[in-house]
PDB file of C-alpha atoms in Angstrom:
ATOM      1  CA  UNK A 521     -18.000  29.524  -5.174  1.00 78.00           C
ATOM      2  CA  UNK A 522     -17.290  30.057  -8.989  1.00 89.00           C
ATOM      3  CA  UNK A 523     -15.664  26.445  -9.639  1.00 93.00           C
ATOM      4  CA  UNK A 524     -14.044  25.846 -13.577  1.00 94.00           C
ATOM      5  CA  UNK A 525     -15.355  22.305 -13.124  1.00 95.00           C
ATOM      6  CA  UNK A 526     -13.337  19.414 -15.903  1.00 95.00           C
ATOM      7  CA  UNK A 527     -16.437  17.643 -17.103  1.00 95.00           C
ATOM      8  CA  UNK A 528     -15.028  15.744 -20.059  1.00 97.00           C
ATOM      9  CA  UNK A 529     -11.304  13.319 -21.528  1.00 95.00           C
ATOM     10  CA  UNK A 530     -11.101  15.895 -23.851  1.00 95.00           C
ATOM     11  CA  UNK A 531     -11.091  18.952 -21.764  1.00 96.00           C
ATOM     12  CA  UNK A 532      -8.810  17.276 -19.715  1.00 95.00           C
ATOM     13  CA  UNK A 533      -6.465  16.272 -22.107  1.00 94.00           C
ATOM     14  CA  UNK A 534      -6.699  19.528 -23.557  1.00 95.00           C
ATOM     15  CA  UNK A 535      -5.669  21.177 -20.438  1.00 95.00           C
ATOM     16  CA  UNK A 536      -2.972  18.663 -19.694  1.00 94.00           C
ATOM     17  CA  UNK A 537      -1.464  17.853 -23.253  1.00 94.00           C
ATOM     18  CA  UNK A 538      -0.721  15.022 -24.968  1.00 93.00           C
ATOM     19  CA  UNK A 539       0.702  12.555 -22.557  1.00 90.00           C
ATOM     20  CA  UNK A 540       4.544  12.119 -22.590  1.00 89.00           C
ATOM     21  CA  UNK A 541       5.827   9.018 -25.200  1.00 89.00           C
ATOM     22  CA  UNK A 542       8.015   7.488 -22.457  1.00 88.00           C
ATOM     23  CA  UNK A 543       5.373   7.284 -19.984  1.00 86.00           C
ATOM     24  CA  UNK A 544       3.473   5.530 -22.676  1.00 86.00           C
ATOM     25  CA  UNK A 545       5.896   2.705 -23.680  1.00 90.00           C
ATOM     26  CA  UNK A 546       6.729   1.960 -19.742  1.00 93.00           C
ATOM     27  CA  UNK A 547       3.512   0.090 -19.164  1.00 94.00           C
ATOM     28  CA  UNK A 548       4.424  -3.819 -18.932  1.00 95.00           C
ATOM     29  CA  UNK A 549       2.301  -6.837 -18.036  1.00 97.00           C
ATOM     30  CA  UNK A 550       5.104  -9.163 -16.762  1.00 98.00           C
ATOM     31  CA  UNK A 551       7.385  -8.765 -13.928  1.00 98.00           C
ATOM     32  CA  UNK A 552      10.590  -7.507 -15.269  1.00 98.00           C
ATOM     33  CA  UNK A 553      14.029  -8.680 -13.500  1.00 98.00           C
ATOM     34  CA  UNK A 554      14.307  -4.624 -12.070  1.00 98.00           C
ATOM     35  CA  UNK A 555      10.618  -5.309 -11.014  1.00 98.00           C
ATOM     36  CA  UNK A 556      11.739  -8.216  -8.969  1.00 98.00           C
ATOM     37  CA  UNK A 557      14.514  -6.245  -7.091  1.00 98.00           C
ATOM     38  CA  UNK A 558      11.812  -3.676  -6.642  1.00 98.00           C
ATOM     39  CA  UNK A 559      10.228  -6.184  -4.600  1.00 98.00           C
ATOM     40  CA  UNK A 560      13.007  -7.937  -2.954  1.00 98.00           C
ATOM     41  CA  UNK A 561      13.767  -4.608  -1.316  1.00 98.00           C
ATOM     42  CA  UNK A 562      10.356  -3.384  -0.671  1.00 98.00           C
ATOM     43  CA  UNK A 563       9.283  -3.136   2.916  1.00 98.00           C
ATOM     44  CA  UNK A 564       6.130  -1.198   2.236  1.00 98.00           C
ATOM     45  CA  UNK A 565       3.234  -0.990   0.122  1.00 98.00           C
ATOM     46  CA  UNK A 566      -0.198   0.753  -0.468  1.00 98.00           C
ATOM     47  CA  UNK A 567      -3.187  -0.750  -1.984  1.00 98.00           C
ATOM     48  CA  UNK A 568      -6.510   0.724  -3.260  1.00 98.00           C
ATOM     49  CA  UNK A 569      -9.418  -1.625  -3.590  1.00 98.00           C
ATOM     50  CA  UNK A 570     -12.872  -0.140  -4.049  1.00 98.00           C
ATOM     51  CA  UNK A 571     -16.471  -1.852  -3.462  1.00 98.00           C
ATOM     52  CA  UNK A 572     -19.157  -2.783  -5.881  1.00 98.00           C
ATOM     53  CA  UNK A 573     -20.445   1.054  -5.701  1.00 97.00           C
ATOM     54  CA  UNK A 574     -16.979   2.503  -6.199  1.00 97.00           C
ATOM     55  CA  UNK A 575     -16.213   3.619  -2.969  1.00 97.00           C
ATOM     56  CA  UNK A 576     -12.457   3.863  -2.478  1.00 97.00           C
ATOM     57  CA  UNK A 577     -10.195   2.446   0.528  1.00 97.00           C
ATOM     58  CA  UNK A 578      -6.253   2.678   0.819  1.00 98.00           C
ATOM     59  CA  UNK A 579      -4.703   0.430   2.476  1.00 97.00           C
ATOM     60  CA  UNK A 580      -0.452   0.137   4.204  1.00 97.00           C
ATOM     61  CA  UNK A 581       0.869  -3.305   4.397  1.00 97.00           C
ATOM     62  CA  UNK A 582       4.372  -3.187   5.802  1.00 97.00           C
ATOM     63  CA  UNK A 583       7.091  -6.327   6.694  1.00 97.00           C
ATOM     64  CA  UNK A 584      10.838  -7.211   6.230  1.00 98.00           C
ATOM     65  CA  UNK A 585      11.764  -5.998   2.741  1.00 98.00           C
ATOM     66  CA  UNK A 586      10.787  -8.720  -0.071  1.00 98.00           C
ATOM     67  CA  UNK A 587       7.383  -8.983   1.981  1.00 98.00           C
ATOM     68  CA  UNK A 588       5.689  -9.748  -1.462  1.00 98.00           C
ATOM     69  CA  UNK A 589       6.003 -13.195  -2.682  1.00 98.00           C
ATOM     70  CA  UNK A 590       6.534 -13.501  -6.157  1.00 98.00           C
ATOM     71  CA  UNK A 591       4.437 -16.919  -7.378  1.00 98.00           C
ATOM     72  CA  UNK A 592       5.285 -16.267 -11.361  1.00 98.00           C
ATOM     73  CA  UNK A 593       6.391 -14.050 -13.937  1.00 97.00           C
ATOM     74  CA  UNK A 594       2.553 -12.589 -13.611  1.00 98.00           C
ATOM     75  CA  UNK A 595       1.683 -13.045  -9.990  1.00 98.00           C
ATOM     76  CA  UNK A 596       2.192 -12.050  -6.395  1.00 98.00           C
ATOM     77  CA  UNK A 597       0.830 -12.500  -3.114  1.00 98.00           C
ATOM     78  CA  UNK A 598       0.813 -10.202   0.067  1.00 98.00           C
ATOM     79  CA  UNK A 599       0.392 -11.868   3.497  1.00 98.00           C
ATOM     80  CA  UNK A 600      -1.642 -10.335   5.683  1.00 97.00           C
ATOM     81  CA  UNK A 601      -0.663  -9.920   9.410  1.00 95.00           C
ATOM     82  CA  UNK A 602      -2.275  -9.270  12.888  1.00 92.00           C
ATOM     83  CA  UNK A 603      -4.923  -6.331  13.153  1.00 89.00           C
ATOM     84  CA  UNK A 604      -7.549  -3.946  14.044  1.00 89.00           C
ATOM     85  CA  UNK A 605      -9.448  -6.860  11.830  1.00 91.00           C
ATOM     86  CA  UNK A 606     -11.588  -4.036   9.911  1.00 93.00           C
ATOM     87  CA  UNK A 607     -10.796  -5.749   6.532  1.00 95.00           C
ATOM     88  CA  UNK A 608     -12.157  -3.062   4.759  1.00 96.00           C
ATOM     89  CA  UNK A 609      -9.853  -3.838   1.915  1.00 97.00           C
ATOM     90  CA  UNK A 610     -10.582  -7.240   1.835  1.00 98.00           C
ATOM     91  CA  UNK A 611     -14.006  -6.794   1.743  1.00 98.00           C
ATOM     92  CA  UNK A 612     -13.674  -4.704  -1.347  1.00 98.00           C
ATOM     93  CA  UNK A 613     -11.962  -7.435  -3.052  1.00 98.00           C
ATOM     94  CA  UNK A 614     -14.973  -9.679  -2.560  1.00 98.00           C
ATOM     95  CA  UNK A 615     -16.825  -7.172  -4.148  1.00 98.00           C
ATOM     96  CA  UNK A 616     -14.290  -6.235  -7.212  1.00 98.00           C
ATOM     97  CA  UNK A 617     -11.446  -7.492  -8.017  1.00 98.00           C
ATOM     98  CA  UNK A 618      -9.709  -4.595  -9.131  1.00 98.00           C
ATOM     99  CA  UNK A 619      -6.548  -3.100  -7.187  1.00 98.00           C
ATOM    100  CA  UNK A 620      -3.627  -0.951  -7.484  1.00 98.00           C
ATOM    101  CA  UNK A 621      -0.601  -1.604  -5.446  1.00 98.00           C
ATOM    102  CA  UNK A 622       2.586   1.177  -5.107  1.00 98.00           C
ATOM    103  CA  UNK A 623       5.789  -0.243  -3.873  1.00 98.00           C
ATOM    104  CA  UNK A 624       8.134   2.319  -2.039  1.00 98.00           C
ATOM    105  CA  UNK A 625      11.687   1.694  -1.373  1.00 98.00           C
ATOM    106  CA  UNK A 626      12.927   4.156   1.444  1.00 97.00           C
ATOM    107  CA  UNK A 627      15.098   6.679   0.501  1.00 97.00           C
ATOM    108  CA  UNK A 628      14.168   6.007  -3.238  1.00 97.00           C
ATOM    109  CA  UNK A 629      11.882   8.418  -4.790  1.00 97.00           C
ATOM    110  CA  UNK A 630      10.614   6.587  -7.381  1.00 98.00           C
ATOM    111  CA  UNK A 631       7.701   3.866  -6.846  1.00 98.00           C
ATOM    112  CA  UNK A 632       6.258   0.713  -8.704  1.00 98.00           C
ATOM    113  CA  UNK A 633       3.232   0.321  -9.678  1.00 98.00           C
ATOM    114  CA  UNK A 634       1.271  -2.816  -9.951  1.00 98.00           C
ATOM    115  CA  UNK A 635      -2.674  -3.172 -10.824  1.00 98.00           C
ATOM    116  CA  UNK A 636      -4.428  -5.972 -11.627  1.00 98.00           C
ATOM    117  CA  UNK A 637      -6.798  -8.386  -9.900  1.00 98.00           C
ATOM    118  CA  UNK A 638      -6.834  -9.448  -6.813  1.00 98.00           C
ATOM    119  CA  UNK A 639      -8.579 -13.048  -4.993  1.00 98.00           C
ATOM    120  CA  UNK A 640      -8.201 -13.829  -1.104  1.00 98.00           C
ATOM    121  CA  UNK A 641      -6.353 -17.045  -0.703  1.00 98.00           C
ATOM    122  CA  UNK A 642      -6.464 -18.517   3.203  1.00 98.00           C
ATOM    123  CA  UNK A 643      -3.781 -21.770   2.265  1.00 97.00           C
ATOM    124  CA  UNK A 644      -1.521 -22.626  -0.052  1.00 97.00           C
ATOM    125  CA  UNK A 645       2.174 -24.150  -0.364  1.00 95.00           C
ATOM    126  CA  UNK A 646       4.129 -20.650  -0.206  1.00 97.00           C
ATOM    127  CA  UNK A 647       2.614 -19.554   3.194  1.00 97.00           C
ATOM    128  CA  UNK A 648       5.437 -21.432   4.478  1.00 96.00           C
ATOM    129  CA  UNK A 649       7.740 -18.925   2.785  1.00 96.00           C
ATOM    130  CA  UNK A 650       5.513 -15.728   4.653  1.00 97.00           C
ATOM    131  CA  UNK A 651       6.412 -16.856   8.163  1.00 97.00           C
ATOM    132  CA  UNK A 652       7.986 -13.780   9.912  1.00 96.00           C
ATOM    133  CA  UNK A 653       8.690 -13.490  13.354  1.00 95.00           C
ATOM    134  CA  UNK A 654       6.565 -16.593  13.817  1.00 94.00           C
ATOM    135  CA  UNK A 655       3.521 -15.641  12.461  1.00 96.00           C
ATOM    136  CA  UNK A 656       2.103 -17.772   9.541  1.00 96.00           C
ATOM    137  CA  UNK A 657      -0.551 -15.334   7.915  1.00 97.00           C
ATOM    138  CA  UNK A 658      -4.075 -16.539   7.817  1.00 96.00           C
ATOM    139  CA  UNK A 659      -4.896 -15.240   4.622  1.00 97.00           C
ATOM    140  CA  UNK A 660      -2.773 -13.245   1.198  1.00 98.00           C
ATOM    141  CA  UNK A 661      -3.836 -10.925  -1.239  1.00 98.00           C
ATOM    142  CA  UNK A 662      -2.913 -12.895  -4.543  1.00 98.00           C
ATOM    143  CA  UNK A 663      -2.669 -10.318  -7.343  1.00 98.00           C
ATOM    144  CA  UNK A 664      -2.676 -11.181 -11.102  1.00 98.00           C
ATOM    145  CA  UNK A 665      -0.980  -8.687 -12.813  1.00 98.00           C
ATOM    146  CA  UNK A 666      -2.577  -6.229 -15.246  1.00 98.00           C
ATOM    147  CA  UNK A 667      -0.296  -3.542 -15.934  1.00 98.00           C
ATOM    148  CA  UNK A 668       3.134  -2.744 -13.900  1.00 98.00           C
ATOM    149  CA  UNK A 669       5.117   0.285 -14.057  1.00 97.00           C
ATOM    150  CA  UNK A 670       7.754   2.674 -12.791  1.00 97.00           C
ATOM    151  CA  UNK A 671       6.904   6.219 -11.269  1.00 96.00           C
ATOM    152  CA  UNK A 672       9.361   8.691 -11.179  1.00 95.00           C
ATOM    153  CA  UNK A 673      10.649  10.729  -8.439  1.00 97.00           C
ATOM    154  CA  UNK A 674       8.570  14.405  -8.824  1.00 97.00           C
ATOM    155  CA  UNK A 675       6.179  13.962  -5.754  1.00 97.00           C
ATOM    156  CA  UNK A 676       9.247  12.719  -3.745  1.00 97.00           C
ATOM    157  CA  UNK A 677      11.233  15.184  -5.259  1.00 97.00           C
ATOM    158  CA  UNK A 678       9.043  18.054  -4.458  1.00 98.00           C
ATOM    159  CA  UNK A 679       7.949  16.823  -0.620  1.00 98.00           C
ATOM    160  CA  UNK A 680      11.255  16.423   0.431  1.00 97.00           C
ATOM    161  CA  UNK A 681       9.435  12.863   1.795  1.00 97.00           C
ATOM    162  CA  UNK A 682      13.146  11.099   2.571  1.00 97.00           C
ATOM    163  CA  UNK A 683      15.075  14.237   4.175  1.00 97.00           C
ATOM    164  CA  UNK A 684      15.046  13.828   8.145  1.00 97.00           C
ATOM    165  CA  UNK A 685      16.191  17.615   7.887  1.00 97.00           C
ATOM    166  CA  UNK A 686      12.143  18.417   6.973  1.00 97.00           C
ATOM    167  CA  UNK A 687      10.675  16.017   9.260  1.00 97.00           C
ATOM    168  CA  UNK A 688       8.826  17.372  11.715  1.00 97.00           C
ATOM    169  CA  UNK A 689       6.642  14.572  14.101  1.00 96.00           C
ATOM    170  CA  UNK A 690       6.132  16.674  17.121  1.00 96.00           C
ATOM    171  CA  UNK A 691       3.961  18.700  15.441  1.00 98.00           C
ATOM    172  CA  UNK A 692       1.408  16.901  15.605  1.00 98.00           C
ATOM    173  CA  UNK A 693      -0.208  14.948  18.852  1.00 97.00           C
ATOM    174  CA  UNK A 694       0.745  11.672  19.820  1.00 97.00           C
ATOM    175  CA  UNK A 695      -1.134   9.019  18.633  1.00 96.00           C
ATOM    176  CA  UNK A 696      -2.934   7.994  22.058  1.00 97.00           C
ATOM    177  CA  UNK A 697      -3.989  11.985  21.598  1.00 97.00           C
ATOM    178  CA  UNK A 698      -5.259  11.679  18.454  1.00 98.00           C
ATOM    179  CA  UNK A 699      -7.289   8.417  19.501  1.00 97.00           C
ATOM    180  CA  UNK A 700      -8.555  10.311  22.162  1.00 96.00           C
ATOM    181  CA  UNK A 701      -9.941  13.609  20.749  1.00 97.00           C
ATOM    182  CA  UNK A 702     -11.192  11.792  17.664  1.00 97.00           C
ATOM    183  CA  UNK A 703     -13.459   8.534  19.054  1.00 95.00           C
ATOM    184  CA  UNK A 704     -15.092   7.749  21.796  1.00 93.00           C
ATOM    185  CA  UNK A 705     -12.815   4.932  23.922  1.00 93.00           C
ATOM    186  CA  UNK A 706     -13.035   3.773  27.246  1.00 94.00           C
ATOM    187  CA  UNK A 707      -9.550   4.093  27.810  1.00 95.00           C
ATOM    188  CA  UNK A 708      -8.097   7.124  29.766  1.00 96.00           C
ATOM    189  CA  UNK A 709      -5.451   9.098  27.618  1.00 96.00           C
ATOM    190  CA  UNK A 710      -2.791   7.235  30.104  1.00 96.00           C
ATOM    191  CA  UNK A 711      -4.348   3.938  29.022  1.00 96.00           C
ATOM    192  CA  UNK A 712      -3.875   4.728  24.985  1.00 96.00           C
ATOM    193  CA  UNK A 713      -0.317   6.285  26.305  1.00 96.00           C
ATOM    194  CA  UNK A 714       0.740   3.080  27.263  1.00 95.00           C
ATOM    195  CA  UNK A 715      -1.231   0.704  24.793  1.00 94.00           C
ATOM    196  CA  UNK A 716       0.431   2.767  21.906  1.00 95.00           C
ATOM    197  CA  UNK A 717       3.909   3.478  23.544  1.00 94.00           C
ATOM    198  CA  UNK A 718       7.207   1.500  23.325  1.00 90.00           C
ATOM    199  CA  UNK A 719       5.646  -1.924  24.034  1.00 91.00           C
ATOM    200  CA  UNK A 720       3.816  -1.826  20.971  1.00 93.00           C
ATOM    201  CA  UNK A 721       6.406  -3.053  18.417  1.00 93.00           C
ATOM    202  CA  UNK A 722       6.134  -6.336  20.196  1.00 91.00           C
ATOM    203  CA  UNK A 723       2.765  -7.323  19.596  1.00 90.00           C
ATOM    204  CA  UNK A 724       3.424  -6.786  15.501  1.00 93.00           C
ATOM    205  CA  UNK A 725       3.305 -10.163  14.850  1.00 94.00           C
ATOM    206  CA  UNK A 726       0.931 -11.793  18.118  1.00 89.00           C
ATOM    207  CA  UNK A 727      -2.205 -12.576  16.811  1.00 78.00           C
TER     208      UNK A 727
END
């Protein structure tokens, strides 16, 4: 296949154009007042870590809205809660420091983004304040913050992400399905039915 491979900043830029003077002067390193209500009513995040090699991992963290503790005007913290205990995020973290964390807001199209450096904290006095549903977390994320930013709406805008009118779940197999064709389990399909079916939601927070 006859690829026109981008080998260079310059072609790139060349290509793209100069970038846009108000997506320049957006970039802060301190949490703004807006950036707190960001949080406040954030239920939902995403963050990229990536090991010593470089090798990427994205990761959802997702709780009552205002999930993100806010410890100063330059640092948060993200519990962690109950599951499949992978921690291939974490581990990354161990590794490098670096992440990059985007907020969404549902229904809102634009995002925040935060990136800075993150450390693996397992006690401290505001895991009182993390307590949901009775779960104290074990461990938080504790992110000092590098850069923080707005994104606007386009992708949003252009996926249609927040209009039920496009949504379109039973396209797809059910979870338990998609378990099943994918990996090896012991479970029968009924099993993974069952394990990933209503009663689900209840075991959120049960370690």
């Amino acid at each position: 296949m006859d690829w026109a491979e981008i080998k260079s900043e310059e072609e790139l830029r060349e290509l793209l154009g100069e970038v846009m003077p108000r997506a320049v002067t957006k970039e802060r390193a301190v949490l703004h007042e807006r950036d707190r209500e960001w949080l406040a009513n954030s239920p939902f995040c995403l963050i990229a870590t990536a090991d010593a090699s470089g090798a990427c991992d994205v990761s959802p963290k997702g709780d009552p809205a205002g999930f993100t503790h806010v410890i100063d005007d330059t640092t948060i913290a993200i519990p962690d809660r109950p599951g499949n205990r992978r921690a291939d995020g974490f581990h990354n973290i161990l590794q490098n420091p670096y992440v990059g964390l985007l907020y969404l807001v549902p229904g809102r199209g634009e995002t925040l983004r935060i990136n800075g450096r993150a450390r693996l904290v397992r006690e401290a006095p505001f895991f009182d304040e993390l307590i949901v549903k009775g779960n104290r977390p074990k461990l938080a994320i504790v992110v000092e913050i590098e850069q923080i930013f707005f994104h606007c709406a386009k992708a949003f805008l252009r996926s249609n992400l927040w209009k039920p009118e496009t949504w379109n779940p039973d396209a797809l197999p059910s979870h338990a399905a998609i378990v099943k064709s994918v990996q090896k389990t012991e479970e029968s399909l009924e099993e993974l039915e069952r394990y990933y079916g209503d009663s689900y939601a209840d075991k959120l927070y049960k370690v």
